Amino acid sequence: MTWAGALRGEGMTRIFVYEPLSADDPGTTQALGRGTPAHEEMLAAGRGMRDAVAADLARIAGLAVTVATGEQEAGHALRTVRRAAPESSIDFVRRQALLHDLCWIVAPESDGLLLRLREAVGDARWIGCSAAAIRVASSKKATCAVLATAGVATPLAFAKDHRGPWIVKPDDGAGTLETRRHATRAAAEHDVQHRRAAGRHAVAQAFVEGEALSISMIAGPDLARPLAINRQRLAMDAQGWLHDLGVQPAAIAAADARTATLHALASRVASAIPGLLGYVGIDVVWNEREGPVVIEVNPRVTCAYVGLSALLRRNVAQEILALHAAARSGEVAADVPA
């Protein structure tokens, strides 16, 4: 059965794909500074994720895909729409949602953006996590507290008597933006106070030594299906600022001794945060002494999605749509094809 048959019974099922930076969202662009290295880096990442999702969707029978683009972007293989100034990005997404059957939004949690976009789209058309799950995952402090209560290792487990470096980052930040390592806890706390005085929400965490990994998984009611374990490439400059050098999808083989433990961890995270649905990314540091330590949970598509369908030799977007269809119809997660 095509998606048209599953959702409307006739015609094509219309799906809207939106990523704020590639769609020239003025707020997100202004926050990064148009043309700055941070803006260019995040713009490239945003376009990559948007196009990976859209390409997977375009291969599914019965779907008509629309992609939001910006004025500076020349040409696209799929149907495109643009925000009409002075229309706000939220109003633009709300209007497009009414013109489509489904919406797949790729956006950061920063400043509540992902949550506000979810509210604009509404439950019926949204592909992704619940508002409650996004609210928890949008705060690194709240995420660590919830996971620690569930017995999942987080940087909180290292805080007491930690004499090593500390990390300061935005509580709702994405990637490594404004993330800085300090040699001492006192220096980190000073940084936090400085940021809060400027009106920015920041958290300090004990720096966890180890290999930076991430888990790509599909989550749903009673379901946590790991898709791949990825390696994150990070660098630190002389001032302690962290920089994201990209991700290597599916870098950790199934035969790796850590794989079973990481798969079990994904299930525990999904159980600890109800409402995770669809693609979810879990950032992890593998510590030699403690094993996997969860740093944050991303309730949305991450950079590791790019190229993932080709690596796995199956359409990840199709699996996610099947899961959402099953969730809406009340079918059990086990009935969703692997």
Coordinates of C-alpha atoms in Angstrom, one line a residue:
M1 CA 0.0 0.0 0.0
T2 CA 1.3 3.5 -0.9
W3 CA 1.4 6.3 1.6
A4 CA -1.6 7.8 -0.2
G5 CA -3.7 4.8 0.6
A6 CA -2.5 4.7 4.2
L7 CA -3.2 8.3 5.0
R8 CA -5.9 9.7 2.7
G9 CA -7.1 6.9 0.5
E10 CA -6.5 8.8 -2.7
G11 CA -3.9 11.0 -4.5
M12 CA -0.4 11.6 -3.3
T13 CA 0.6 12.2 0.3
R14 CA 2.2 15.6 0.5
I15 CA 5.2 16.0 2.9
F16 CA 7.0 19.2 3.8
V17 CA 10.7 19.1 4.8
Y18 CA 12.1 22.1 6.7
E19 CA 15.4 23.1 8.1
P20 CA 15.8 26.7 9.4
L21 CA 19.2 27.7 8.3
S22 CA 18.8 26.4 4.7
A23 CA 15.4 28.1 4.6
D24 CA 16.9 31.5 5.7
D25 CA 15.3 31.6 9.1
P26 CA 16.3 35.1 10.2
G27 CA 16.5 34.4 13.9
T28 CA 18.8 31.4 13.6
T29 CA 20.9 33.1 11.1
Q30 CA 21.3 36.3 13.2
A31 CA 22.2 34.3 16.3
L32 CA 25.1 32.7 14.4
G33 CA 26.1 35.8 12.4
R34 CA 25.5 35.5 8.7
G35 CA 28.7 34.6 6.9
T36 CA 30.7 33.7 10.0
P37 CA 32.5 30.4 10.2
A38 CA 29.9 29.1 12.7
H39 CA 27.1 30.1 10.3
E40 CA 28.7 28.5 7.3
E41 CA 29.4 25.3 9.2
M42 CA 25.9 25.0 10.5
L43 CA 24.4 25.9 7.2
A44 CA 26.3 23.1 5.4
A45 CA 25.2 20.7 8.1
G46 CA 21.6 21.8 7.9
R47 CA 21.5 21.4 4.1
G48 CA 23.1 18.0 4.4
M49 CA 20.5 16.7 6.8
R50 CA 17.6 18.3 4.9
D51 CA 18.7 16.9 1.6
A52 CA 19.4 13.4 3.0
V53 CA 15.9 13.2 4.5
A54 CA 14.3 14.6 1.3
A55 CA 16.2 12.2 -0.9
D56 CA 15.1 9.2 1.1
L57 CA 11.5 10.4 1.1
A58 CA 11.6 11.0 -2.7
R59 CA 12.3 7.3 -3.2
I60 CA 9.0 6.3 -1.5
A61 CA 6.1 5.6 -3.7
G62 CA 3.0 7.8 -3.1
L63 CA 4.9 10.7 -1.6
A64 CA 5.1 14.2 -3.0
V65 CA 8.0 16.0 -1.3
T66 CA 8.3 19.8 -0.9
V67 CA 11.6 21.3 0.5
A68 CA 12.0 24.7 2.0
T69 CA 14.9 26.7 0.6
G70 CA 16.4 30.1 1.0
E71 CA 16.8 32.9 -1.6
Q72 CA 20.6 32.3 -1.9
E73 CA 20.1 28.6 -2.9
A74 CA 20.2 28.0 -6.6
G75 CA 18.0 25.1 -7.8
H76 CA 17.0 21.9 -6.2
A77 CA 16.0 18.5 -7.6
L78 CA 12.6 18.6 -5.7
R79 CA 9.7 21.0 -5.5
T80 CA 10.7 24.0 -3.3
V81 CA 9.0 26.8 -1.4
R82 CA 10.4 29.9 0.2
R83 CA 9.4 32.1 3.1
A84 CA 7.8 35.3 2.0
A85 CA 9.2 38.3 3.9
P86 CA 8.0 39.7 6.3
E87 CA 6.4 36.3 7.3
S88 CA 8.0 34.8 10.3
S89 CA 9.5 31.3 10.1
I90 CA 7.0 30.0 12.5
D91 CA 4.1 31.4 10.5
F92 CA 5.7 30.1 7.3
V93 CA 5.9 26.5 8.7
R94 CA 2.4 26.8 10.1
R95 CA 1.1 27.8 6.7
Q96 CA 3.0 25.0 4.9
A97 CA 1.8 22.5 7.4
L98 CA -1.8 23.3 6.4
L99 CA -0.9 22.6 2.8
H100 CA 0.7 19.3 3.5
D101 CA -0.3 16.0 5.0
L102 CA 3.0 15.5 7.0
C103 CA 5.9 17.6 8.1
W104 CA 9.5 16.5 8.8
I105 CA 11.3 19.3 10.6
V106 CA 15.1 19.3 11.1
A107 CA 15.8 22.0 13.7
P108 CA 18.0 22.6 16.8
E109 CA 16.5 22.8 20.3
S110 CA 18.2 26.1 20.8
D111 CA 15.9 28.9 22.2
G112 CA 13.0 26.4 22.1
L113 CA 12.9 26.5 18.3
L114 CA 12.2 22.8 17.7
L115 CA 9.4 22.8 20.3
R116 CA 7.9 26.0 18.8
L117 CA 8.0 24.5 15.3
R118 CA 6.3 21.4 16.6
E119 CA 3.5 23.5 18.1
A120 CA 3.1 25.3 14.7
V121 CA 2.8 22.0 12.8
G122 CA 0.5 20.2 15.3
D123 CA 0.2 16.6 16.4
A124 CA -1.5 15.2 13.3
R125 CA 1.1 16.2 10.8
W126 CA 4.3 16.1 12.9
I127 CA 6.9 13.4 12.2
G128 CA 9.1 13.2 15.3
C129 CA 9.1 13.2 19.1
S130 CA 6.4 14.4 21.4
A131 CA 6.4 17.9 22.9
A132 CA 7.2 16.4 26.3
A133 CA 10.2 14.5 25.0
I134 CA 11.5 17.5 23.1
R135 CA 11.1 19.7 26.2
V136 CA 13.3 17.3 28.3
A137 CA 15.9 16.8 25.6
S138 CA 16.1 20.5 24.9
S139 CA 17.8 21.0 28.3
K140 CA 21.1 19.2 28.9
K141 CA 20.6 19.7 32.6
A142 CA 17.1 18.2 32.6
T143 CA 18.2 15.3 30.3
C144 CA 21.1 14.3 32.6
A145 CA 18.8 14.5 35.6
V146 CA 16.2 12.3 34.1
L147 CA 18.7 9.8 32.8
A148 CA 20.6 9.7 36.1
T149 CA 17.4 9.0 37.9
A150 CA 16.9 6.0 35.6
G151 CA 20.4 4.7 36.4
V152 CA 22.0 5.8 33.1
A153 CA 25.5 7.2 33.5
T154 CA 25.9 10.9 32.7
P155 CA 28.5 13.6 33.6
L156 CA 26.6 14.0 36.9
A157 CA 28.2 10.7 38.0
F158 CA 31.7 12.4 37.6
A159 CA 30.9 15.7 39.3
K160 CA 31.6 14.8 42.9
D161 CA 35.3 15.1 43.7
H162 CA 36.2 15.6 40.0
R163 CA 39.6 17.2 39.8
G164 CA 40.0 17.1 36.1
P165 CA 38.8 19.6 33.4
W166 CA 35.2 20.9 33.2
I167 CA 33.0 21.7 30.2
V168 CA 30.7 24.8 29.9
K169 CA 28.1 24.8 27.2
P170 CA 24.6 26.3 26.4
D171 CA 21.9 24.3 28.2
D172 CA 20.0 24.1 24.9
G173 CA 22.8 24.3 22.5
A174 CA 23.4 22.2 19.4
G175 CA 26.7 20.5 18.4
T176 CA 29.8 22.1 19.9
L177 CA 28.7 25.8 19.5
E178 CA 29.9 27.9 22.4
T179 CA 31.3 24.8 24.2
R180 CA 34.5 25.4 26.1
R181 CA 36.8 23.3 28.2
H182 CA 38.3 24.7 31.4
A183 CA 41.1 23.3 33.5
T184 CA 39.3 23.7 36.8
R185 CA 35.8 23.7 38.2
A186 CA 36.3 27.3 39.5
A187 CA 37.1 28.5 36.0
A188 CA 34.1 26.7 34.6
E189 CA 31.7 28.2 37.2
H190 CA 33.1 31.7 36.5
D191 CA 32.3 31.1 32.8
V192 CA 28.8 30.0 33.6
Q193 CA 28.2 33.1 35.7
H194 CA 29.5 35.3 33.0
R195 CA 27.2 33.8 30.4
R196 CA 24.2 34.0 32.7
A197 CA 24.9 37.6 33.4
A198 CA 24.6 38.2 29.6
G199 CA 21.2 36.4 29.6
R200 CA 22.4 33.1 28.3
H201 CA 21.6 29.7 29.9
A202 CA 24.7 27.7 30.4
V203 CA 25.7 24.5 32.3
A204 CA 29.0 23.2 33.6
Q205 CA 29.7 19.5 33.5
A206 CA 32.7 17.4 34.5
F207 CA 34.7 16.6 31.4
V208 CA 34.4 12.9 30.6
E209 CA 37.5 11.4 29.1
G210 CA 37.0 8.9 26.3
E211 CA 36.0 8.3 22.7
A212 CA 33.2 10.5 21.4
L213 CA 30.5 8.4 19.8
S214 CA 26.8 8.7 19.0
I215 CA 24.0 6.2 18.6
S216 CA 21.5 6.6 15.8
M217 CA 18.3 4.9 16.6
I218 CA 14.6 4.6 15.7
A219 CA 12.4 5.0 18.8
G220 CA 8.8 4.5 19.4
P221 CA 6.2 3.0 21.8
D222 CA 8.0 0.0 23.3
L223 CA 10.7 0.2 20.7
A224 CA 14.4 1.3 20.6
R225 CA 16.1 0.0 17.4
P226 CA 19.7 1.2 17.1
L227 CA 20.6 1.8 13.5
A228 CA 24.3 2.7 13.7
I229 CA 27.0 3.6 16.2
N230 CA 28.9 6.6 14.8
R231 CA 32.3 8.2 15.7
Q232 CA 32.3 11.9 16.3
R233 CA 35.4 13.9 15.4
L234 CA 36.1 16.8 17.7
A235 CA 38.9 19.3 18.1
M236 CA 39.9 21.8 20.7
D237 CA 41.7 25.1 20.1
A238 CA 44.3 26.8 22.3
Q239 CA 41.5 28.7 24.2
G240 CA 39.7 25.5 25.0
W241 CA 36.8 26.0 22.5
L242 CA 35.5 22.7 21.0
H243 CA 35.0 22.4 17.3
D244 CA 32.9 19.8 15.4
L245 CA 34.9 18.2 12.6
G246 CA 32.1 16.0 11.4
V247 CA 30.8 12.5 12.1
Q248 CA 31.7 9.1 10.7
P249 CA 28.3 7.3 10.3
A250 CA 28.3 3.6 11.2
A251 CA 31.9 3.7 12.2
I252 CA 31.7 1.1 15.0
A253 CA 31.1 -2.4 13.6
A254 CA 28.5 -4.8 14.9
A255 CA 31.4 -7.1 15.9
D256 CA 32.9 -4.5 18.2
A257 CA 32.9 -5.6 21.8
R258 CA 31.1 -2.4 22.8
T259 CA 28.1 -2.7 20.5
A260 CA 25.9 -4.9 22.7
T261 CA 26.4 -2.5 25.6
L262 CA 25.5 0.5 23.5
H263 CA 22.4 -1.1 22.1
A264 CA 21.2 -1.9 25.6
L265 CA 22.0 1.7 26.5
A266 CA 19.7 3.0 23.7
S267 CA 16.8 1.0 25.1
R268 CA 17.4 2.4 28.6
V269 CA 17.4 6.0 27.2
A270 CA 14.2 5.4 25.3
S271 CA 12.6 4.0 28.4
A272 CA 13.8 7.0 30.5
I273 CA 12.4 9.6 28.2
P274 CA 8.8 8.7 27.1
G275 CA 7.7 10.2 23.8
L276 CA 10.8 9.7 21.8
L277 CA 9.5 8.8 18.4
G278 CA 11.3 8.4 15.0
Y279 CA 14.9 9.2 14.6
V280 CA 16.8 10.0 17.8
G281 CA 20.6 10.6 18.3
I282 CA 22.3 9.9 21.6
D283 CA 25.8 11.5 22.2
V284 CA 28.0 9.2 24.2
V285 CA 31.5 9.2 25.5
W286 CA 33.0 5.7 26.0
N287 CA 35.0 6.0 29.2
E288 CA 37.6 3.3 29.8
R289 CA 36.6 3.0 33.5
E290 CA 32.8 3.6 33.4
G291 CA 31.9 2.5 29.9
P292 CA 29.3 4.5 28.0
V293 CA 28.4 7.9 29.5
V294 CA 25.4 9.8 27.9
I295 CA 26.2 13.4 27.2
E296 CA 22.9 14.5 25.5
V297 CA 19.9 13.2 23.6
N298 CA 18.9 14.8 20.3
P299 CA 15.1 14.4 19.6
R300 CA 15.6 14.9 15.9
V301 CA 17.7 14.0 12.9
T302 CA 21.4 14.6 13.4
C303 CA 24.3 14.8 11.0
A304 CA 24.8 11.1 11.3
Y305 CA 21.7 10.6 9.2
V306 CA 23.5 11.8 6.1
G307 CA 24.5 8.8 4.1
L308 CA 23.0 6.4 6.6
S309 CA 20.5 4.8 4.2
A310 CA 23.2 4.0 1.7
L311 CA 25.4 2.5 4.4
L312 CA 22.6 0.4 5.7
R313 CA 21.3 -0.4 2.3
R314 CA 17.7 0.4 3.3
N315 CA 15.6 3.5 3.4
V316 CA 15.7 4.8 6.9
A317 CA 13.0 7.4 6.2
Q318 CA 10.6 4.7 5.1
E319 CA 11.1 2.9 8.3
I320 CA 10.4 6.0 10.3
L321 CA 7.2 6.8 8.4
A322 CA 6.1 3.2 8.9
L323 CA 6.7 3.6 12.7
H324 CA 4.7 6.8 12.8
A325 CA 1.8 5.2 10.8
A326 CA 1.8 2.3 13.2
A327 CA 1.9 4.6 16.2
R328 CA -1.1 6.6 14.9
S329 CA -3.1 3.5 14.2
G330 CA -2.3 1.9 17.5
E331 CA -0.3 -1.1 16.1
V332 CA 2.4 -2.5 18.3
A333 CA 6.0 -1.5 17.5
A334 CA 7.0 -5.0 16.8
D335 CA 4.8 -5.1 13.7
V336 CA 6.9 -2.3 12.1
P337 CA 9.2 -4.0 9.5
A338 CA 12.9 -4.0 10.5

